[in-house]
PDB file of C-alpha atoms in Angstrom:
ATOM      1  CA  MET A   1      34.509  -8.182 -20.828  1.00 41.00           C
ATOM      2  CA  ALA A   2      31.968  -9.878 -18.604  1.00 49.00           C
ATOM      3  CA  GLN A   3      33.582 -13.198 -19.154  1.00 50.00           C
ATOM      4  CA  THR A   4      37.053 -11.702 -18.175  1.00 50.00           C
ATOM      5  CA  ALA A   5      35.389 -10.037 -14.935  1.00 52.00           C
ATOM      6  CA  ASP A   6      33.861 -13.443 -13.961  1.00 62.00           C
ATOM      7  CA  LYS A   7      37.099 -15.357 -14.675  1.00 69.00           C
ATOM      8  CA  ASP A   8      39.322 -12.885 -12.637  1.00 83.00           C
ATOM      9  CA  PHE A   9      36.735 -12.853  -9.743  1.00 88.00           C
ATOM     10  CA  VAL A  10      37.662 -14.685  -6.571  1.00 93.00           C
ATOM     11  CA  PRO A  11      34.566 -15.856  -4.199  1.00 93.00           C
ATOM     12  CA  SER A  12      35.048 -14.643  -0.720  1.00 94.00           C
ATOM     13  CA  GLY A  13      33.082 -13.948   2.448  1.00 94.00           C
ATOM     14  CA  ALA A  14      32.982 -11.917   5.593  1.00 95.00           C
ATOM     15  CA  PRO A  15      31.649 -12.102   9.086  1.00 96.00           C
ATOM     16  CA  ILE A  16      28.982  -9.427  10.169  1.00 95.00           C
ATOM     17  CA  PHE A  17      28.903  -8.413  13.800  1.00 94.00           C
ATOM     18  CA  LYS A  18      27.298  -5.304  15.351  1.00 96.00           C
ATOM     19  CA  VAL A  19      26.278  -4.714  19.009  1.00 96.00           C
ATOM     20  CA  PHE A  20      24.173  -1.797  20.565  1.00 96.00           C
ATOM     21  CA  TRP A  21      24.904  -1.013  24.321  1.00 96.00           C
ATOM     22  CA  ASN A  22      24.067   1.509  26.660  1.00 96.00           C
ATOM     23  CA  TYR A  23      23.558   2.886  30.273  1.00 97.00           C
ATOM     24  CA  ASN A  24      20.669   5.120  30.997  1.00 95.00           C
ATOM     25  CA  GLN A  25      19.867   7.170  33.681  1.00 95.00           C
ATOM     26  CA  ASP A  26      15.935   8.166  34.073  1.00 93.00           C
ATOM     27  CA  PHE A  27      15.068  11.616  35.638  1.00 91.00           C
ATOM     28  CA  THR A  28      11.477  11.135  35.421  1.00 87.00           C
ATOM     29  CA  PRO A  29       9.609  11.716  38.608  1.00 83.00           C
ATOM     30  CA  ASN A  30       8.602   8.774  40.340  1.00 82.00           C
ATOM     31  CA  ALA A  31      10.256   6.341  37.855  1.00 81.00           C
ATOM     32  CA  VAL A  32      10.629   2.909  38.982  1.00 83.00           C
ATOM     33  CA  LYS A  33      13.856   1.923  37.353  1.00 81.00           C
ATOM     34  CA  LYS A  34      16.407   4.847  37.667  1.00 89.00           C
ATOM     35  CA  SER A  35      19.182   3.527  35.987  1.00 93.00           C
ATOM     36  CA  ALA A  36      20.459   0.450  33.948  1.00 92.00           C
ATOM     37  CA  PHE A  37      23.023  -1.106  31.768  1.00 94.00           C
ATOM     38  CA  ALA A  38      21.308  -2.453  28.589  1.00 91.00           C
ATOM     39  CA  LEU A  39      22.248  -4.492  25.596  1.00 90.00           C
ATOM     40  CA  ASP A  40      19.334  -4.088  23.186  1.00 86.00           C
ATOM     41  CA  ARG A  41      20.704  -5.697  19.898  1.00 90.00           C
ATOM     42  CA  ALA A  42      23.412  -8.098  18.685  1.00 94.00           C
ATOM     43  CA  TYR A  43      23.456  -8.760  14.973  1.00 95.00           C
ATOM     44  CA  LEU A  44      25.419 -11.749  13.990  1.00 96.00           C
ATOM     45  CA  GLY A  45      25.997 -12.981  10.566  1.00 97.00           C
ATOM     46  CA  TYR A  46      27.892 -13.801   7.208  1.00 97.00           C
ATOM     47  CA  LYS A  47      28.147 -12.256   3.753  1.00 97.00           C
ATOM     48  CA  TYR A  48      29.452 -14.086   0.698  1.00 97.00           C
ATOM     49  CA  ASP A  49      30.007 -13.141  -2.830  1.00 96.00           C
ATOM     50  CA  PHE A  50      29.636 -16.075  -5.128  1.00 96.00           C
ATOM     51  CA  SER A  51      30.469 -13.933  -8.135  1.00 95.00           C
ATOM     52  CA  ASP A  52      30.643 -10.093  -9.162  1.00 93.00           C
ATOM     53  CA  LYS A  53      26.781 -10.438  -9.896  1.00 95.00           C
ATOM     54  CA  ILE A  54      25.416 -12.912  -7.001  1.00 97.00           C
ATOM     55  CA  SER A  55      25.866 -12.560  -3.348  1.00 97.00           C
ATOM     56  CA  ALA A  56      23.993 -13.825  -0.179  1.00 98.00           C
ATOM     57  CA  LYS A  57      23.855 -12.791   3.342  1.00 97.00           C
ATOM     58  CA  VAL A  58      22.426 -14.175   6.653  1.00 97.00           C
ATOM     59  CA  ILE A  59      21.823 -12.358   9.917  1.00 96.00           C
ATOM     60  CA  PHE A  60      20.518 -13.190  13.250  1.00 95.00           C
ATOM     61  CA  ASP A  61      19.064 -10.523  15.484  1.00 93.00           C
ATOM     62  CA  VAL A  62      19.602 -11.145  19.048  1.00 90.00           C
ATOM     63  CA  GLY A  63      17.739  -8.853  21.364  1.00 81.00           C
ATOM     64  CA  ASN A  64      15.426  -8.274  24.199  1.00 70.00           C
ATOM     65  CA  ASN A  65      12.250  -9.580  22.382  1.00 61.00           C
ATOM     66  CA  THR A  66       8.881 -10.000  23.731  1.00 57.00           C
ATOM     67  CA  ALA A  67       8.349 -13.536  22.103  1.00 51.00           C
ATOM     68  CA  GLY A  68      10.910 -15.103  24.082  1.00 52.00           C
ATOM     69  CA  SER A  69      13.595 -15.014  26.857  1.00 59.00           C
ATOM     70  CA  ALA A  70      15.682 -12.060  27.787  1.00 71.00           C
ATOM     71  CA  TYR A  71      17.730 -12.618  24.590  1.00 79.00           C
ATOM     72  CA  THR A  72      16.036 -14.245  21.606  1.00 83.00           C
ATOM     73  CA  ALA A  73      17.694 -14.701  18.266  1.00 87.00           C
ATOM     74  CA  PHE A  74      15.594 -14.162  15.197  1.00 89.00           C
ATOM     75  CA  LEU A  75      16.540 -14.841  11.779  1.00 92.00           C
ATOM     76  CA  LYS A  76      16.342 -11.427  10.453  1.00 94.00           C
ATOM     77  CA  ILE A  77      18.134 -11.531   6.955  1.00 96.00           C
ATOM     78  CA  ALA A  78      18.645 -14.596   4.704  1.00 97.00           C
ATOM     79  CA  GLN A  79      18.924 -12.910   1.530  1.00 97.00           C
ATOM     80  CA  LEU A  80      20.195 -13.638  -2.041  1.00 98.00           C
ATOM     81  CA  ASP A  81      21.160 -10.652  -4.244  1.00 98.00           C
ATOM     82  CA  TRP A  82      21.244 -10.997  -8.015  1.00 97.00           C
ATOM     83  CA  LYS A  83      22.357  -8.642 -10.680  1.00 97.00           C
ATOM     84  CA  VAL A  84      20.553 -10.092 -13.573  1.00 96.00           C
ATOM     85  CA  ALA A  85      21.265  -7.028 -15.890  1.00 96.00           C
ATOM     86  CA  THR A  86      22.506  -3.819 -16.088  1.00 95.00           C
ATOM     87  CA  GLY A  87      20.512  -1.530 -13.772  1.00 96.00           C
ATOM     88  CA  ILE A  88      18.366  -4.450 -12.489  1.00 97.00           C
ATOM     89  CA  LYS A  89      18.800  -6.251  -9.069  1.00 98.00           C
ATOM     90  CA  LEU A  90      16.790  -8.965  -7.725  1.00 98.00           C
ATOM     91  CA  SER A  91      16.810  -9.932  -4.045  1.00 98.00           C
ATOM     92  CA  MET A  92      14.863 -12.776  -2.576  1.00 97.00           C
ATOM     93  CA  GLY A  93      14.321 -14.625   0.763  1.00 96.00           C
ATOM     94  CA  MET A  94      14.144 -12.972   4.207  1.00 96.00           C
ATOM     95  CA  ILE A  95      15.106  -9.497   2.541  1.00 97.00           C
ATOM     96  CA  GLY A  96      15.738  -6.080   4.018  1.00 96.00           C
ATOM     97  CA  LEU A  97      12.969  -3.696   3.116  1.00 96.00           C
ATOM     98  CA  LYS A  98      12.840  -0.419   1.494  1.00 95.00           C
ATOM     99  CA  GLN A  99      10.432   1.576   3.710  1.00 96.00           C
ATOM    100  CA  PHE A 100      12.903   3.595   5.870  1.00 96.00           C
ATOM    101  CA  ASN A 101      16.329   2.002   4.893  1.00 96.00           C
ATOM    102  CA  ASP A 102      17.322   5.377   3.283  1.00 97.00           C
ATOM    103  CA  GLN A 103      15.861   7.368   6.222  1.00 98.00           C
ATOM    104  CA  GLU A 104      17.907   5.246   8.739  1.00 97.00           C
ATOM    105  CA  ASP A 105      21.097   5.546   6.803  1.00 97.00           C
ATOM    106  CA  PHE A 106      20.605   9.305   6.795  1.00 97.00           C
ATOM    107  CA  TRP A 107      19.669   9.638  10.454  1.00 97.00           C
ATOM    108  CA  GLY A 108      22.627   7.699  11.273  1.00 96.00           C
ATOM    109  CA  TYR A 109      22.221   6.796  14.761  1.00 98.00           C
ATOM    110  CA  ARG A 110      20.358   3.590  14.749  1.00 96.00           C
ATOM    111  CA  TYR A 111      22.000   2.327  17.927  1.00 97.00           C
ATOM    112  CA  ILE A 112      20.586   5.524  19.801  1.00 97.00           C
ATOM    113  CA  TYR A 113      17.304   5.390  18.623  1.00 97.00           C
ATOM    114  CA  ARG A 114      15.276   4.017  15.542  1.00 96.00           C
ATOM    115  CA  VAL A 115      13.703   6.027  12.948  1.00 97.00           C
ATOM    116  CA  SER A 116       9.910   6.761  13.461  1.00 96.00           C
ATOM    117  CA  ASP A 117       8.662   4.188  10.981  1.00 96.00           C
ATOM    118  CA  ASP A 118      10.415   1.404  12.908  1.00 96.00           C
ATOM    119  CA  GLN A 119       9.926   2.827  16.531  1.00 95.00           C
ATOM    120  CA  ASP A 120       5.996   3.154  15.883  1.00 95.00           C
ATOM    121  CA  GLY A 121       5.481   0.130  14.180  1.00 94.00           C
ATOM    122  CA  ILE A 122       4.586   1.557  10.860  1.00 96.00           C
ATOM    123  CA  GLY A 123       6.934  -0.757   9.022  1.00 95.00           C
ATOM    124  CA  SER A 124       9.327  -3.625   9.194  1.00 94.00           C
ATOM    125  CA  SER A 125      13.033  -3.541   8.351  1.00 94.00           C
ATOM    126  CA  ALA A 126      12.893  -7.045   6.920  1.00 95.00           C
ATOM    127  CA  ASP A 127      10.150  -9.388   5.620  1.00 95.00           C
ATOM    128  CA  LEU A 128       9.821 -12.768   3.610  1.00 94.00           C
ATOM    129  CA  GLY A 129       9.395 -12.170  -0.225  1.00 95.00           C
ATOM    130  CA  VAL A 130      11.096 -10.689  -3.236  1.00 97.00           C
ATOM    131  CA  ASN A 131      12.212  -7.239  -4.242  1.00 98.00           C
ATOM    132  CA  ALA A 132      13.251  -5.831  -7.637  1.00 98.00           C
ATOM    133  CA  GLU A 133      15.416  -2.725  -7.905  1.00 98.00           C
ATOM    134  CA  PHE A 134      15.613  -0.768 -11.303  1.00 98.00           C
ATOM    135  CA  THR A 135      18.274   2.014 -11.644  1.00 97.00           C
ATOM    136  CA  LEU A 136      16.343   3.986 -14.300  1.00 97.00           C
ATOM    137  CA  THR A 137      18.853   6.681 -14.331  1.00 96.00           C
ATOM    138  CA  LYS A 138      21.979   7.720 -12.261  1.00 94.00           C
ATOM    139  CA  ASN A 139      19.691   9.998 -10.352  1.00 97.00           C
ATOM    140  CA  LEU A 140      16.313   7.762 -10.064  1.00 98.00           C
ATOM    141  CA  LYS A 141      15.913   4.494  -8.601  1.00 98.00           C
ATOM    142  CA  TRP A 142      12.630   2.352  -8.278  1.00 98.00           C
ATOM    143  CA  ASN A 143      11.823  -0.613  -6.240  1.00 98.00           C
ATOM    144  CA  VAL A 144       8.947  -3.116  -6.221  1.00 98.00           C
ATOM    145  CA  LEU A 145       8.377  -5.636  -3.699  1.00 97.00           C
ATOM    146  CA  VAL A 146       5.888  -8.298  -2.623  1.00 97.00           C
ATOM    147  CA  VAL A 147       6.202  -9.828   0.747  1.00 95.00           C
ATOM    148  CA  ASN A 148       4.270 -11.599   3.344  1.00 93.00           C
ATOM    149  CA  GLY A 149       3.687  -8.580   5.347  1.00 91.00           C
ATOM    150  CA  GLU A 150       4.111  -9.807   8.961  1.00 90.00           C
ATOM    151  CA  GLY A 151       7.801  -8.713   9.459  1.00 90.00           C
ATOM    152  CA  PHE A 152      10.634 -11.053  10.324  1.00 88.00           C
ATOM    153  CA  ARG A 153       9.417 -12.334  13.695  1.00 83.00           C
ATOM    154  CA  ASN A 154       6.246 -13.610  12.292  1.00 79.00           C
ATOM    155  CA  ILE A 155       6.715 -15.225   8.956  1.00 70.00           C
ATOM    156  CA  GLN A 156       3.048 -15.318   7.690  1.00 70.00           C
ATOM    157  CA  ASP A 157      -0.499 -15.139   9.016  1.00 65.00           C
ATOM    158  CA  THR A 158      -3.233 -17.994   8.288  1.00 63.00           C
ATOM    159  CA  ASN A 159      -4.745 -16.019   5.448  1.00 70.00           C
ATOM    160  CA  GLY A 160      -1.797 -15.752   3.149  1.00 75.00           C
ATOM    161  CA  ASN A 161      -2.544 -11.964   2.062  1.00 87.00           C
ATOM    162  CA  GLN A 162       0.813 -10.375   0.609  1.00 92.00           C
ATOM    163  CA  ARG A 163       2.056  -6.970   1.080  1.00 95.00           C
ATOM    164  CA  ILE A 164       2.815  -5.049  -2.129  1.00 97.00           C
ATOM    165  CA  GLY A 165       4.849  -1.946  -2.092  1.00 97.00           C
ATOM    166  CA  SER A 166       6.966   0.483  -4.183  1.00 98.00           C
ATOM    167  CA  SER A 167       9.585   3.210  -3.763  1.00 98.00           C
ATOM    168  CA  LEU A 168      11.090   5.995  -5.833  1.00 98.00           C
ATOM    169  CA  VAL A 169      14.408   7.402  -4.637  1.00 98.00           C
ATOM    170  CA  TYR A 170      15.513  10.740  -6.556  1.00 98.00           C
ATOM    171  CA  THR A 171      18.829  12.428  -6.025  1.00 97.00           C
ATOM    172  CA  PRO A 172      18.474  15.414  -8.205  1.00 96.00           C
ATOM    173  CA  ILE A 173      21.595  17.216  -7.208  1.00 96.00           C
ATOM    174  CA  LYS A 174      24.666  16.047  -4.991  1.00 95.00           C
ATOM    175  CA  GLY A 175      23.842  15.945  -1.366  1.00 96.00           C
ATOM    176  CA  LEU A 176      19.935  15.801  -1.837  1.00 98.00           C
ATOM    177  CA  ILE A 177      17.831  12.874  -1.756  1.00 98.00           C
ATOM    178  CA  THR A 178      14.374  12.465  -1.935  1.00 98.00           C
ATOM    179  CA  LYS A 179      11.950   9.506  -1.629  1.00 98.00           C
ATOM    180  CA  VAL A 180       8.346   8.348  -1.902  1.00 98.00           C
ATOM    181  CA  TYR A 181       7.257   4.951  -0.589  1.00 98.00           C
ATOM    182  CA  PHE A 182       3.636   3.210  -0.421  1.00 98.00           C
ATOM    183  CA  ASP A 183       2.489  -0.284   0.181  1.00 97.00           C
ATOM    184  CA  SER A 184      -0.786  -2.030   0.725  1.00 97.00           C
ATOM    185  CA  GLN A 185      -1.982  -5.499   2.358  1.00 95.00           C
ATOM    186  CA  ASN A 186      -5.443  -6.865   1.859  1.00 92.00           C
ATOM    187  CA  THR A 187      -7.185  -8.083   4.912  1.00 88.00           C
ATOM    188  CA  THR A 188     -10.028 -10.847   5.065  1.00 79.00           C
ATOM    189  CA  GLY A 189     -13.231  -9.037   5.339  1.00 74.00           C
ATOM    190  CA  SER A 190     -11.702  -5.689   6.197  1.00 80.00           C
ATOM    191  CA  LYS A 191     -10.235  -2.667   4.748  1.00 92.00           C
ATOM    192  CA  ALA A 192      -6.417  -3.077   3.490  1.00 95.00           C
ATOM    193  CA  VAL A 193      -3.576  -1.785   5.757  1.00 96.00           C
ATOM    194  CA  THR A 194      -1.541   0.873   3.962  1.00 97.00           C
ATOM    195  CA  THR A 195       1.557   2.728   4.856  1.00 97.00           C
ATOM    196  CA  MET A 196       3.154   5.888   3.175  1.00 98.00           C
ATOM    197  CA  ALA A 197       6.713   7.251   3.785  1.00 98.00           C
ATOM    198  CA  LEU A 198       7.821  10.764   2.329  1.00 98.00           C
ATOM    199  CA  PHE A 199      11.447  11.543   3.029  1.00 98.00           C
ATOM    200  CA  ALA A 200      13.833  14.327   1.870  1.00 98.00           C
ATOM    201  CA  GLY A 201      17.413  14.906   3.062  1.00 98.00           C
ATOM    202  CA  TYR A 202      20.313  17.118   2.263  1.00 98.00           C
ATOM    203  CA  ASN A 203      23.846  16.464   3.233  1.00 98.00           C
ATOM    204  CA  THR A 204      26.627  19.268   2.729  1.00 97.00           C
ATOM    205  CA  GLY A 205      29.271  16.936   4.248  1.00 94.00           C
ATOM    206  CA  LYS A 206      29.449  19.357   7.198  1.00 97.00           C
ATOM    207  CA  PHE A 207      25.894  19.648   8.035  1.00 97.00           C
ATOM    208  CA  ARG A 208      22.932  17.315   7.001  1.00 97.00           C
ATOM    209  CA  PHE A 209      19.170  17.755   7.737  1.00 98.00           C
ATOM    210  CA  GLY A 210      16.202  15.146   7.151  1.00 98.00           C
ATOM    211  CA  ALA A 211      12.613  15.309   7.156  1.00 98.00           C
ATOM    212  CA  GLU A 212       9.956  12.535   7.221  1.00 98.00           C
ATOM    213  CA  TYR A 213       6.363  12.157   6.917  1.00 98.00           C
ATOM    214  CA  ASN A 214       4.734   8.553   7.929  1.00 98.00           C
ATOM    215  CA  GLN A 215       1.301   7.329   7.680  1.00 98.00           C
ATOM    216  CA  LEU A 216      -0.402   4.182   8.796  1.00 98.00           C
ATOM    217  CA  LEU A 217      -4.053   3.489   7.697  1.00 97.00           C
ATOM    218  CA  ASN A 218      -6.596   0.678   9.050  1.00 96.00           C
ATOM    219  CA  GLY A 219      -4.169  -0.666  11.545  1.00 95.00           C
ATOM    220  CA  THR A 220      -2.563  -0.251  15.081  1.00 95.00           C
ATOM    221  CA  SER A 221       0.825  -1.473  13.455  1.00 94.00           C
ATOM    222  CA  PHE A 222       1.754  -2.563   9.922  1.00 94.00           C
ATOM    223  CA  ALA A 223       1.078  -6.128  10.891  1.00 90.00           C
ATOM    224  CA  VAL A 224      -2.115  -5.556  12.909  1.00 91.00           C
ATOM    225  CA  PRO A 225      -5.382  -4.684  11.130  1.00 92.00           C
ATOM    226  CA  ALA A 226      -7.697  -2.435  12.693  1.00 93.00           C
ATOM    227  CA  VAL A 227     -10.610  -0.655  10.594  1.00 94.00           C
ATOM    228  CA  ASP A 228     -10.295   3.185  10.524  1.00 94.00           C
ATOM    229  CA  HIS A 229      -7.510   3.493  12.714  1.00 96.00           C
ATOM    230  CA  GLU A 230      -4.821   6.198  11.672  1.00 97.00           C
ATOM    231  CA  LEU A 231      -1.377   7.000  12.808  1.00 98.00           C
ATOM    232  CA  ARG A 232       0.644   9.909  11.553  1.00 98.00           C
ATOM    233  CA  VAL A 233       4.293  10.676  12.509  1.00 98.00           C
ATOM    234  CA  VAL A 234       6.573  13.869  11.286  1.00 98.00           C
ATOM    235  CA  SER A 235      10.067  13.595  12.053  1.00 98.00           C
ATOM    236  CA  PHE A 236      13.029  16.123  11.746  1.00 98.00           C
ATOM    237  CA  TYR A 237      16.787  15.329  12.454  1.00 98.00           C
ATOM    238  CA  SER A 238      19.988  17.152  11.945  1.00 98.00           C
ATOM    239  CA  THR A 239      23.709  16.760  12.455  1.00 98.00           C
ATOM    240  CA  TYR A 240      26.616  19.127  12.546  1.00 98.00           C
ATOM    241  CA  VAL A 241      30.099  17.454  11.890  1.00 98.00           C
ATOM    242  CA  ILE A 242      32.645  19.091  13.788  1.00 97.00           C
ATOM    243  CA  ASN A 243      35.533  16.974  12.754  1.00 96.00           C
ATOM    244  CA  LYS A 244      36.132  13.313  11.606  1.00 94.00           C
ATOM    245  CA  LYS A 245      35.468  11.992  15.092  1.00 97.00           C
ATOM    246  CA  ILE A 246      32.957  14.227  16.693  1.00 98.00           C
ATOM    247  CA  GLU A 247      29.274  15.024  15.691  1.00 98.00           C
ATOM    248  CA  ILE A 248      26.442  17.098  17.315  1.00 98.00           C
ATOM    249  CA  PHE A 249      22.994  15.873  16.481  1.00 98.00           C
ATOM    250  CA  GLY A 250      19.431  16.725  17.318  1.00 98.00           C
ATOM    251  CA  ARG A 251      15.847  15.016  16.518  1.00 98.00           C
ATOM    252  CA  PHE A 252      11.979  15.820  16.874  1.00 98.00           C
ATOM    253  CA  ASP A 253       9.093  13.771  16.377  1.00 98.00           C
ATOM    254  CA  HIS A 254       5.546  14.304  16.721  1.00 97.00           C
ATOM    255  CA  GLU A 255       3.130  11.495  16.802  1.00 97.00           C
ATOM    256  CA  LYS A 256      -0.628  11.630  16.280  1.00 97.00           C
ATOM    257  CA  SER A 257      -3.528   9.275  15.868  1.00 97.00           C
ATOM    258  CA  ASN A 258      -7.131   9.648  15.152  1.00 96.00           C
ATOM    259  CA  MET A 259     -10.409   9.492  17.437  1.00 94.00           C
ATOM    260  CA  LEU A 260     -12.671   6.659  16.509  1.00 94.00           C
ATOM    261  CA  SER A 261     -16.558   7.094  16.278  1.00 91.00           C
ATOM    262  CA  GLY A 262     -17.956   6.930  19.795  1.00 90.00           C
ATOM    263  CA  ALA A 263     -14.755   7.476  21.569  1.00 89.00           C
ATOM    264  CA  THR A 264     -13.645  10.162  23.859  1.00 89.00           C
ATOM    265  CA  THR A 265      -9.915   9.860  23.299  1.00 91.00           C
ATOM    266  CA  VAL A 266      -7.722   8.925  20.423  1.00 94.00           C
ATOM    267  CA  TRP A 267      -6.822   5.389  20.180  1.00 96.00           C
ATOM    268  CA  ASN A 268      -3.298   5.757  20.494  1.00 94.00           C
ATOM    269  CA  SER A 269      -3.460   8.290  23.374  1.00 91.00           C
ATOM    270  CA  ALA A 270      -0.816   6.678  25.741  1.00 88.00           C
ATOM    271  CA  LYS A 271       1.627   7.006  23.157  1.00 92.00           C
ATOM    272  CA  ASP A 272       0.690  10.313  21.192  1.00 95.00           C
ATOM    273  CA  GLY A 273       3.024  13.235  21.799  1.00 96.00           C
ATOM    274  CA  ASP A 274       6.556  14.579  21.200  1.00 97.00           C
ATOM    275  CA  LEU A 275      10.054  13.011  21.265  1.00 97.00           C
ATOM    276  CA  MET A 276      13.148  15.105  21.515  1.00 98.00           C
ATOM    277  CA  ILE A 277      16.689  13.873  21.341  1.00 98.00           C
ATOM    278  CA  THR A 278      19.901  15.970  21.469  1.00 98.00           C
ATOM    279  CA  GLY A 279      23.715  14.840  22.045  1.00 98.00           C
ATOM    280  CA  PHE A 280      26.815  14.229  20.511  1.00 97.00           C
ATOM    281  CA  GLN A 281      28.665  11.369  19.108  1.00 98.00           C
ATOM    282  CA  TYR A 282      32.491  10.549  19.554  1.00 98.00           C
ATOM    283  CA  ALA A 283      34.003   7.795  16.873  1.00 97.00           C
ATOM    284  CA  PRO A 284      37.544   7.256  18.383  1.00 96.00           C
ATOM    285  CA  SER A 285      38.159   4.458  15.829  1.00 95.00           C
ATOM    286  CA  LYS A 286      36.697   2.576  12.832  1.00 94.00           C
ATOM    287  CA  GLY A 287      34.005   0.313  14.106  1.00 94.00           C
ATOM    288  CA  LEU A 288      33.315   2.004  17.278  1.00 97.00           C
ATOM    289  CA  LYS A 289      30.919   4.852  18.075  1.00 98.00           C
ATOM    290  CA  LEU A 290      30.116   6.445  21.388  1.00 98.00           C
ATOM    291  CA  ALA A 291      27.323   8.876  22.122  1.00 98.00           C
ATOM    292  CA  LEU A 292      26.139  10.837  25.287  1.00 98.00           C
ATOM    293  CA  ASP A 293      22.518  12.202  24.729  1.00 98.00           C
ATOM    294  CA  TYR A 294      19.185  13.216  26.035  1.00 98.00           C
ATOM    295  CA  GLN A 295      16.011  11.777  25.129  1.00 97.00           C
ATOM    296  CA  GLY A 296      12.628  13.556  26.420  1.00 96.00           C
ATOM    297  CA  TYR A 297       8.880  12.290  25.980  1.00 95.00           C
ATOM    298  CA  ASN A 298       6.075  14.815  26.172  1.00 94.00           C
ATOM    299  CA  PHE A 299       2.702  12.889  26.094  1.00 92.00           C
ATOM    300  CA  GLU A 300      -0.517  14.426  24.978  1.00 89.00           C
ATOM    301  CA  GLN A 301      -2.746  12.435  27.204  1.00 85.00           C
ATOM    302  CA  SER A 302      -3.294  14.131  30.515  1.00 81.00           C
ATOM    303  CA  GLY A 303      -2.131  12.258  33.405  1.00 79.00           C
ATOM    304  CA  VAL A 304       0.824  10.722  31.751  1.00 81.00           C
ATOM    305  CA  PRO A 305       3.847  12.210  33.007  1.00 84.00           C
ATOM    306  CA  SER A 306       6.515  13.663  30.812  1.00 90.00           C
ATOM    307  CA  GLN A 307       9.788  11.528  30.778  1.00 93.00           C
ATOM    308  CA  SER A 308      13.438  12.731  30.787  1.00 95.00           C
ATOM    309  CA  LYS A 309      16.446  10.225  30.312  1.00 96.00           C
ATOM    310  CA  VAL A 310      20.336  10.586  29.579  1.00 97.00           C
ATOM    311  CA  PHE A 311      21.850   7.753  27.826  1.00 98.00           C
ATOM    312  CA  ILE A 312      25.598   6.746  27.026  1.00 98.00           C
ATOM    313  CA  ASN A 313      25.126   4.599  23.959  1.00 98.00           C
ATOM    314  CA  ALA A 314      27.799   2.384  22.316  1.00 98.00           C
ATOM    315  CA  GLU A 315      27.932   0.745  19.027  1.00 97.00           C
ATOM    316  CA  PHE A 316      30.666  -1.634  18.100  1.00 95.00           C
ATOM    317  CA  ASN A 317      30.922  -3.594  14.748  1.00 93.00           C
ATOM    318  CA  LEU A 318      33.217  -5.176  12.187  1.00 85.00           C
TER     319      LEU A 318
END
């Protein structure tokens, strides 16, 4: 049967194209930039299936990055996927990571706002290394990964310490997904940087609700070691589907860092606080999403004013 499947398979490929665009109006008192059009991201790439077991894809991330000009292209994905046996898949190269991929899919509005792990620098969406995925049962999936640990913008540090991680995804009943993720990266002469993510989501088709707890220890971000620094974020989001084209959504995040010995404020005081997003999405056709949404930020540090912004967001893709 396997020989017949390979013989009948026709290798083929397809382009990958996705763009995030927005217009925003800032109602924060004394805001310097009151309004602006922005094109935050463009993903360009190609996927090719060599056989029914082996495929590859290359994706460039073009965005407003601090590492270059207004629009700088980074190689985000250069990944080979190989189904080496039943229930076992190996991925290698610049691969998409597993820390928050399920959360991002469940949240469903990446073009509006990133999930908390990504937004707050607790994890990276891609890195250079290998990942082995094991489908243990129809309800349980286990991933083990070894990567450089610096993300896709910085390939490897001078010390060569790899990040090792693992995740379990369990779907006990239809519509319910649960996930546990943990990774650790040794540092030279310091404590290991570790991250953890816990996630649960329930989707009835008409309504979905997700909750996350994310933690970073001994770092100011996943790629910047800092002894005894801690960052914790909880996130809740929900969506109500009115019909095939219209959805209403909401989200609440709370971010909190710790106070270091001898300090008078927490180390991440300028960013600690609450985020609230609410709005609706209209999808007039396949490949196009439009949203009108409010984003509010309430910071814990005294003297930092709350922010209120209204966005018109769009995603268009192949």
